[in-house]
PDB file of C-alpha atoms in Angstrom:
ATOM      1  CA  MET A  89       0.000   0.000   0.000  1.00 56.00           C
ATOM      2  CA  ILE A  90       1.415   3.371  -1.067  1.00 49.00           C
ATOM      3  CA  THR A  91       1.580   5.974   1.693  1.00 49.00           C
ATOM      4  CA  THR A  92       2.237   9.713   1.834  1.00 50.00           C
ATOM      5  CA  ASP A  93       4.987  11.508   3.732  1.00 43.00           C
ATOM      6  CA  ARG A  94       2.603  11.732   6.712  1.00 60.00           C
ATOM      7  CA  GLY A  95       2.171   7.969   6.751  1.00 67.00           C
ATOM      8  CA  LEU A  96      -1.412   8.069   5.454  1.00 80.00           C
ATOM      9  CA  PRO A  97      -2.482   5.741   2.653  1.00 89.00           C
ATOM     10  CA  GLU A  98      -2.299   7.638  -0.617  1.00 91.00           C
ATOM     11  CA  ALA A  99      -5.874   6.696  -1.531  1.00 93.00           C
ATOM     12  CA  PHE A 100      -7.203   8.070   1.757  1.00 95.00           C
ATOM     13  CA  ALA A 101      -5.148  11.270   1.559  1.00 94.00           C
ATOM     14  CA  GLY A 102      -6.470  11.941  -1.941  1.00 95.00           C
ATOM     15  CA  ALA A 103     -10.069  11.248  -0.915  1.00 96.00           C
ATOM     16  CA  SER A 104      -9.715  13.580   2.079  1.00 96.00           C
ATOM     17  CA  GLU A 105      -8.567  16.439  -0.139  1.00 95.00           C
ATOM     18  CA  GLN A 106     -11.557  15.885  -2.407  1.00 96.00           C
ATOM     19  CA  LEU A 107     -13.925  16.302   0.535  1.00 96.00           C
ATOM     20  CA  ARG A 108     -12.122  19.427   1.703  1.00 95.00           C
ATOM     21  CA  ARG A 109     -12.595  20.980  -1.750  1.00 94.00           C
ATOM     22  CA  ALA A 110     -16.104  19.604  -2.333  1.00 93.00           C
ATOM     23  CA  ARG A 111     -18.895  21.839  -3.666  1.00 88.00           C
ATOM     24  CA  TYR A 112     -21.081  22.211  -0.616  1.00 93.00           C
ATOM     25  CA  ARG A 113     -24.184  24.359  -0.862  1.00 91.00           C
ATOM     26  CA  SER A 114     -23.618  28.014  -0.026  1.00 89.00           C
ATOM     27  CA  GLU A 115     -26.452  27.967   2.540  1.00 91.00           C
ATOM     28  CA  LEU A 116     -24.299  25.759   4.769  1.00 92.00           C
ATOM     29  CA  LEU A 117     -21.421  26.526   7.089  1.00 92.00           C
ATOM     30  CA  VAL A 118     -19.116  23.496   6.746  1.00 94.00           C
ATOM     31  CA  ARG A 119     -16.136  22.748   8.968  1.00 95.00           C
ATOM     32  CA  GLU A 120     -13.752  19.808   9.291  1.00 96.00           C
ATOM     33  CA  ILE A 121     -14.032  18.264  12.754  1.00 96.00           C
ATOM     34  CA  ALA A 122     -12.317  15.501  14.696  1.00 95.00           C
ATOM     35  CA  ALA A 123     -13.173  12.118  13.222  1.00 95.00           C
ATOM     36  CA  PRO A 124     -14.577   9.327  15.406  1.00 93.00           C
ATOM     37  CA  GLU A 125     -11.942   6.934  16.681  1.00 91.00           C
ATOM     38  CA  ASN A 126     -11.749   3.127  16.678  1.00 91.00           C
ATOM     39  CA  ILE A 127     -14.184   2.713  13.767  1.00 93.00           C
ATOM     40  CA  ALA A 128     -11.689   2.421  10.923  1.00 95.00           C
ATOM     41  CA  PRO A 129      -7.906   2.786  10.536  1.00 94.00           C
ATOM     42  CA  ASN A 130      -8.416   6.141   8.788  1.00 95.00           C
ATOM     43  CA  ALA A 131     -11.295   8.589   8.931  1.00 96.00           C
ATOM     44  CA  ILE A 132     -12.116  12.212   8.214  1.00 97.00           C
ATOM     45  CA  ALA A 133     -15.237  14.072   9.332  1.00 97.00           C
ATOM     46  CA  PHE A 134     -17.116  17.269   8.550  1.00 97.00           C
ATOM     47  CA  ALA A 135     -19.959  19.113  10.270  1.00 96.00           C
ATOM     48  CA  ALA A 136     -22.421  21.524   8.710  1.00 95.00           C
ATOM     49  CA  GLY A 137     -25.032  23.968   9.953  1.00 94.00           C
ATOM     50  CA  VAL A 138     -27.740  25.733   7.968  1.00 91.00           C
ATOM     51  CA  ARG A 139     -27.346  29.507   7.780  1.00 84.00           C
ATOM     52  CA  SER A 140     -30.480  31.408   8.764  1.00 69.00           C
ATOM     53  CA  GLY A 141     -29.840  34.113   6.159  1.00 60.00           C
ATOM     54  CA  ALA A 142     -27.744  34.874   3.096  1.00 52.00           C
ATOM     55  CA  VAL A 143     -25.098  36.393   5.364  1.00 50.00           C
ATOM     56  CA  ASP A 144     -25.140  35.095   8.909  1.00 51.00           C
ATOM     57  CA  ALA A 145     -22.163  36.114  11.015  1.00 52.00           C
ATOM     58  CA  HIS A 146     -23.488  34.007  13.894  1.00 52.00           C
ATOM     59  CA  ALA A 147     -23.936  30.764  11.947  1.00 58.00           C
ATOM     60  CA  THR A 148     -22.649  27.639  13.659  1.00 70.00           C
ATOM     61  CA  ILE A 149     -22.277  23.994  12.708  1.00 78.00           C
ATOM     62  CA  ASP A 150     -24.945  23.194  15.329  1.00 76.00           C
ATOM     63  CA  SER A 151     -27.543  25.509  13.809  1.00 84.00           C
ATOM     64  CA  PRO A 152     -31.126  25.133  15.119  1.00 83.00           C
ATOM     65  CA  ASP A 153     -32.270  25.471  11.503  1.00 86.00           C
ATOM     66  CA  GLY A 154     -30.576  22.182  10.559  1.00 91.00           C
ATOM     67  CA  ALA A 155     -27.279  20.415  11.123  1.00 94.00           C
ATOM     68  CA  GLY A 156     -25.427  17.328  10.009  1.00 96.00           C
ATOM     69  CA  ARG A 157     -22.249  15.288   9.990  1.00 97.00           C
ATOM     70  CA  LEU A 158     -20.353  13.503   7.213  1.00 98.00           C
ATOM     71  CA  VAL A 159     -17.682  10.871   7.920  1.00 98.00           C
ATOM     72  CA  LEU A 160     -15.473   9.062   5.419  1.00 98.00           C
ATOM     73  CA  LEU A 161     -14.034   5.765   6.674  1.00 97.00           C
ATOM     74  CA  HIS A 162     -11.127   3.979   5.004  1.00 97.00           C
ATOM     75  CA  ASP A 163     -10.199   0.352   5.666  1.00 96.00           C
ATOM     76  CA  PRO A 164      -8.806  -1.892   2.884  1.00 93.00           C
ATOM     77  CA  ASP A 165      -9.518  -4.906   5.096  1.00 94.00           C
ATOM     78  CA  SER A 166     -13.274  -4.186   5.022  1.00 94.00           C
ATOM     79  CA  VAL A 167     -13.718  -4.608   1.264  1.00 94.00           C
ATOM     80  CA  ALA A 168     -15.601  -7.890   1.699  1.00 94.00           C
ATOM     81  CA  GLU A 169     -17.995  -6.286   4.211  1.00 95.00           C
ATOM     82  CA  TRP A 170     -18.414  -2.862   2.619  1.00 96.00           C
ATOM     83  CA  GLY A 171     -17.977  -3.678  -1.065  1.00 96.00           C
ATOM     84  CA  GLY A 172     -15.056  -1.239  -1.269  1.00 96.00           C
ATOM     85  CA  GLU A 173     -12.276   0.225   0.865  1.00 96.00           C
ATOM     86  CA  PHE A 174     -14.255   3.392   1.679  1.00 97.00           C
ATOM     87  CA  ARG A 175     -17.524   3.856   3.553  1.00 98.00           C
ATOM     88  CA  ILE A 176     -19.475   7.102   3.918  1.00 98.00           C
ATOM     89  CA  VAL A 177     -21.582   7.687   7.027  1.00 98.00           C
ATOM     90  CA  CYS A 178     -23.842  10.710   7.244  1.00 97.00           C
ATOM     91  CA  TYR A 179     -26.327  12.323   9.588  1.00 96.00           C
ATOM     92  CA  ALA A 180     -28.736  15.177   8.872  1.00 95.00           C
ATOM     93  CA  GLN A 181     -31.517  16.685  10.986  1.00 93.00           C
ATOM     94  CA  ALA A 182     -33.796  19.709  10.922  1.00 89.00           C
ATOM     95  CA  PRO A 183     -36.936  20.974  12.679  1.00 87.00           C
ATOM     96  CA  LEU A 184     -40.321  20.341  11.078  1.00 79.00           C
ATOM     97  CA  GLU A 185     -43.671  22.054  11.049  1.00 70.00           C
ATOM     98  CA  ILE A 186     -46.117  20.036  13.142  1.00 57.00           C
ATOM     99  CA  GLU A 187     -48.367  19.293  10.158  1.00 63.00           C
ATOM    100  CA  LEU A 188     -45.403  17.655   8.437  1.00 58.00           C
ATOM    101  CA  GLY A 189     -44.260  15.845  11.550  1.00 50.00           C
ATOM    102  CA  VAL A 190     -47.524  13.926  11.790  1.00 54.00           C
ATOM    103  CA  ASP A 191     -47.499  12.894   8.131  1.00 64.00           C
ATOM    104  CA  PRO A 192     -46.801   9.137   7.863  1.00 64.00           C
ATOM    105  CA  PHE A 193     -44.875   9.505   4.580  1.00 69.00           C
ATOM    106  CA  ILE A 194     -42.332  12.138   5.661  1.00 78.00           C
ATOM    107  CA  VAL A 195     -39.674   9.541   6.520  1.00 83.00           C
ATOM    108  CA  ASP A 196     -40.020   8.004   3.051  1.00 88.00           C
ATOM    109  CA  VAL A 197     -39.478  11.444   1.558  1.00 86.00           C
ATOM    110  CA  ALA A 198     -36.284  11.955   3.566  1.00 87.00           C
ATOM    111  CA  TRP A 199     -34.767   8.706   2.298  1.00 92.00           C
ATOM    112  CA  SER A 200     -35.838   9.390  -1.289  1.00 92.00           C
ATOM    113  CA  TRP A 201     -34.144  12.785  -1.172  1.00 90.00           C
ATOM    114  CA  LEU A 202     -30.801  11.189  -0.328  1.00 94.00           C
ATOM    115  CA  ILE A 203     -31.133   8.715  -3.190  1.00 94.00           C
ATOM    116  CA  ASP A 204     -32.240  11.487  -5.572  1.00 92.00           C
ATOM    117  CA  ALA A 205     -29.346  13.729  -4.512  1.00 92.00           C
ATOM    118  CA  LEU A 206     -26.819  10.962  -5.178  1.00 94.00           C
ATOM    119  CA  ALA A 207     -28.412  10.184  -8.547  1.00 93.00           C
ATOM    120  CA  SER A 208     -28.507  13.842  -9.621  1.00 90.00           C
ATOM    121  CA  ARG A 209     -24.730  14.000  -9.203  1.00 91.00           C
ATOM    122  CA  ASP A 210     -24.050  10.622 -10.827  1.00 93.00           C
ATOM    123  CA  ALA A 211     -22.513   9.520  -7.533  1.00 95.00           C
ATOM    124  CA  GLU A 212     -22.169   5.747  -7.844  1.00 96.00           C
ATOM    125  CA  TYR A 213     -22.530   3.648  -4.713  1.00 97.00           C
ATOM    126  CA  THR A 214     -23.477   0.264  -3.322  1.00 97.00           C
ATOM    127  CA  ALA A 215     -24.781  -1.235  -0.074  1.00 96.00           C
ATOM    128  CA  ALA A 216     -26.774   1.813   1.032  1.00 97.00           C
ATOM    129  CA  SER A 217     -28.557   1.603   4.378  1.00 96.00           C
ATOM    130  CA  GLY A 218     -30.084   3.986   6.845  1.00 95.00           C
ATOM    131  CA  THR A 219     -32.862   5.047   9.182  1.00 95.00           C
ATOM    132  CA  ALA A 220     -35.203   8.026   9.011  1.00 91.00           C
ATOM    133  CA  THR A 221     -36.765   9.189  12.270  1.00 90.00           C
ATOM    134  CA  LYS A 222     -39.388  11.802  13.045  1.00 86.00           C
ATOM    135  CA  THR A 223     -39.802  13.057  16.596  1.00 82.00           C
ATOM    136  CA  LEU A 224     -42.813  14.868  18.051  1.00 75.00           C
ATOM    137  CA  SER A 225     -42.579  16.721  21.348  1.00 69.00           C
ATOM    138  CA  SER A 226     -44.751  18.808  23.675  1.00 68.00           C
ATOM    139  CA  GLY A 227     -43.618  21.053  26.521  1.00 64.00           C
ATOM    140  CA  PHE A 228     -45.130  20.794  30.013  1.00 71.00           C
ATOM    141  CA  GLY A 229     -44.678  22.554  33.323  1.00 68.00           C
ATOM    142  CA  THR A 230     -41.927  25.148  33.110  1.00 67.00           C
ATOM    143  CA  LEU A 231     -41.360  24.097  29.488  1.00 63.00           C
ATOM    144  CA  ALA A 232     -44.992  24.600  28.481  1.00 66.00           C
ATOM    145  CA  SER A 233     -44.077  27.826  26.676  1.00 68.00           C
ATOM    146  CA  GLN A 234     -42.106  25.766  24.151  1.00 64.00           C
ATOM    147  CA  GLY A 235     -45.356  24.343  22.826  1.00 63.00           C
ATOM    148  CA  ASP A 236     -45.351  21.495  20.322  1.00 65.00           C
ATOM    149  CA  GLY A 237     -42.409  20.687  18.094  1.00 68.00           C
ATOM    150  CA  ALA A 238     -41.235  18.169  15.514  1.00 78.00           C
ATOM    151  CA  GLN A 239     -37.910  17.089  14.089  1.00 85.00           C
ATOM    152  CA  LEU A 240     -36.770  14.885  11.222  1.00 90.00           C
ATOM    153  CA  GLU A 241     -33.409  13.148  11.060  1.00 91.00           C
ATOM    154  CA  LEU A 242     -31.732  10.758   8.664  1.00 95.00           C
ATOM    155  CA  ARG A 243     -28.774   8.496   9.412  1.00 96.00           C
ATOM    156  CA  ALA A 244     -27.325   6.671   6.424  1.00 97.00           C
ATOM    157  CA  SER A 245     -24.232   4.958   5.095  1.00 98.00           C
ATOM    158  CA  TRP A 246     -23.103   3.670   1.726  1.00 98.00           C
ATOM    159  CA  THR A 247     -19.997   2.521  -0.114  1.00 98.00           C
ATOM    160  CA  PRO A 248     -18.896   5.012  -2.777  1.00 97.00           C
ATOM    161  CA  LEU A 249     -17.757   3.661  -6.143  1.00 96.00           C
ATOM    162  CA  GLY A 250     -15.460   5.463  -8.549  1.00 89.00           C
ATOM    163  CA  GLU A 251     -13.106   8.300  -7.700  1.00 87.00           C
ATOM    164  CA  ASN A 252     -15.343  11.390  -7.406  1.00 91.00           C
ATOM    165  CA  LEU A 253     -16.065  11.536  -3.699  1.00 95.00           C
ATOM    166  CA  ASP A 254     -16.870  15.237  -3.849  1.00 93.00           C
ATOM    167  CA  ASP A 255     -20.129  14.298  -5.578  1.00 95.00           C
ATOM    168  CA  HIS A 256     -21.121  12.244  -2.541  1.00 97.00           C
ATOM    169  CA  ALA A 257     -20.338  15.149  -0.222  1.00 96.00           C
ATOM    170  CA  GLY A 258     -22.413  17.441  -2.404  1.00 95.00           C
ATOM    171  CA  ALA A 259     -25.340  15.025  -2.194  1.00 95.00           C
ATOM    172  CA  TRP A 260     -25.142  15.085   1.606  1.00 96.00           C
ATOM    173  CA  SER A 261     -25.178  18.886   1.639  1.00 95.00           C
ATOM    174  CA  GLU A 262     -28.194  18.846  -0.695  1.00 94.00           C
ATOM    175  CA  LEU A 263     -30.024  16.471   1.646  1.00 93.00           C
ATOM    176  CA  LEU A 264     -29.398  18.693   4.655  1.00 94.00           C
ATOM    177  CA  CYS A 265     -30.688  21.764   2.829  1.00 91.00           C
ATOM    178  CA  LEU A 266     -33.832  19.914   1.751  1.00 90.00           C
ATOM    179  CA  LEU A 267     -34.563  18.768   5.299  1.00 90.00           C
ATOM    180  CA  ALA A 268     -34.200  22.393   6.396  1.00 88.00           C
ATOM    181  CA  GLY A 269     -36.870  23.440   3.875  1.00 85.00           C
ATOM    182  CA  LEU A 270     -34.584  25.009   1.263  1.00 85.00           C
ATOM    183  CA  PRO A 271     -35.353  24.416  -2.428  1.00 79.00           C
ATOM    184  CA  HIS A 272     -33.551  21.718  -4.366  1.00 71.00           C
ATOM    185  CA  HIS A 273     -31.008  22.935  -6.903  1.00 66.00           C
ATOM    186  CA  GLU A 274     -32.374  20.474  -9.462  1.00 53.00           C
ATOM    187  CA  GLY A 275     -36.016  21.366  -8.886  1.00 44.00           C
ATOM    188  CA  VAL A 276     -37.196  18.723  -6.392  1.00 45.00           C
ATOM    189  CA  ALA A 277     -39.828  20.218  -4.115  1.00 50.00           C
ATOM    190  CA  SER A 278     -38.882  21.488  -0.667  1.00 49.00           C
ATOM    191  CA  LEU A 279     -40.719  20.603   2.532  1.00 49.00           C
ATOM    192  CA  GLN A 280     -42.767  23.791   2.243  1.00 48.00           C
ATOM    193  CA  ALA A 281     -43.891  22.734  -1.238  1.00 51.00           C
ATOM    194  CA  HIS A 282     -44.869  19.318   0.089  1.00 47.00           C
ATOM    195  CA  ALA A 283     -46.880  21.015   2.839  1.00 46.00           C
ATOM    196  CA  ALA A 284     -48.702  23.107   0.228  1.00 48.00           C
ATOM    197  CA  ASN A 285     -49.455  19.950  -1.759  1.00 51.00           C
ATOM    198  CA  ARG A 286     -51.224  18.482   1.270  1.00 45.00           C
ATOM    199  CA  ARG A 287     -53.625  21.418   1.717  1.00 43.00           C
ATOM    200  CA  PRO A 288     -57.271  21.028   0.627  1.00 41.00           C
ATOM    201  CA  GLY A 289     -57.719  21.134  -3.118  1.00 43.00           C
ATOM    202  CA  SER A 290     -54.363  19.536  -3.891  1.00 38.00           C
ATOM    203  CA  ASP A 291     -54.205  16.044  -5.381  1.00 35.00           C
ATOM    204  CA  ARG A 292     -50.473  15.534  -4.724  1.00 31.00           C
ATOM    205  CA  GLY A 293     -49.104  13.895  -1.596  1.00 31.00           C
ATOM    206  CA  LEU A 294     -45.775  13.834   0.173  1.00 30.00           C
ATOM    207  CA  ARG A 295     -44.576  10.969  -1.965  1.00 30.00           C
ATOM    208  CA  SER A 296     -44.479  13.301  -4.958  1.00 29.00           C
ATOM    209  CA  ARG A 297     -40.969  14.481  -5.853  1.00 31.00           C
ATOM    210  CA  GLY A 298     -41.766  16.945  -8.600  1.00 32.00           C
TER     211      GLY A 298
END
């Protein structure tokens, strides 16, 4: 295995640079963070937070408007398990309007957006898996003023194929923006559009992607 001067595998070092230069959406603040330990021999991680405005000097990677994590794992000994020497793990979450939080199809929409985002960038992959979770909450006692709330989160992983890992990172950033209610760059409806489709007089449901 070829290594760099820093002792990192050349393949991993090259993949890491791709993620650092990836085309993340401008609505996100993206930062490299410490990677989780003891999962793979080599790993790199990024965190992102949704900006609340076009210029937000107070934006953070733990934004209440939506936040996520992206981790690239590298382990040549896991090819048989993963289907390749790399594995991408991602997390994305954002608050929801209550009317969307109670919709039974919203978790299906979240997963479909990840698949659509990967496809729109021709990001090849295999062995995709994940969970989509919606959470409803109500405040009581001293927290009664918080009222009702909802949140949607997606945790997923897949094995990237090919050499363009920046496309996979871009798909993750697209997913996070969609969960936060921002419009899709390729025209897929946002959460607000899905909410409008569910109002009386509309014949389109949350499973629609157009």
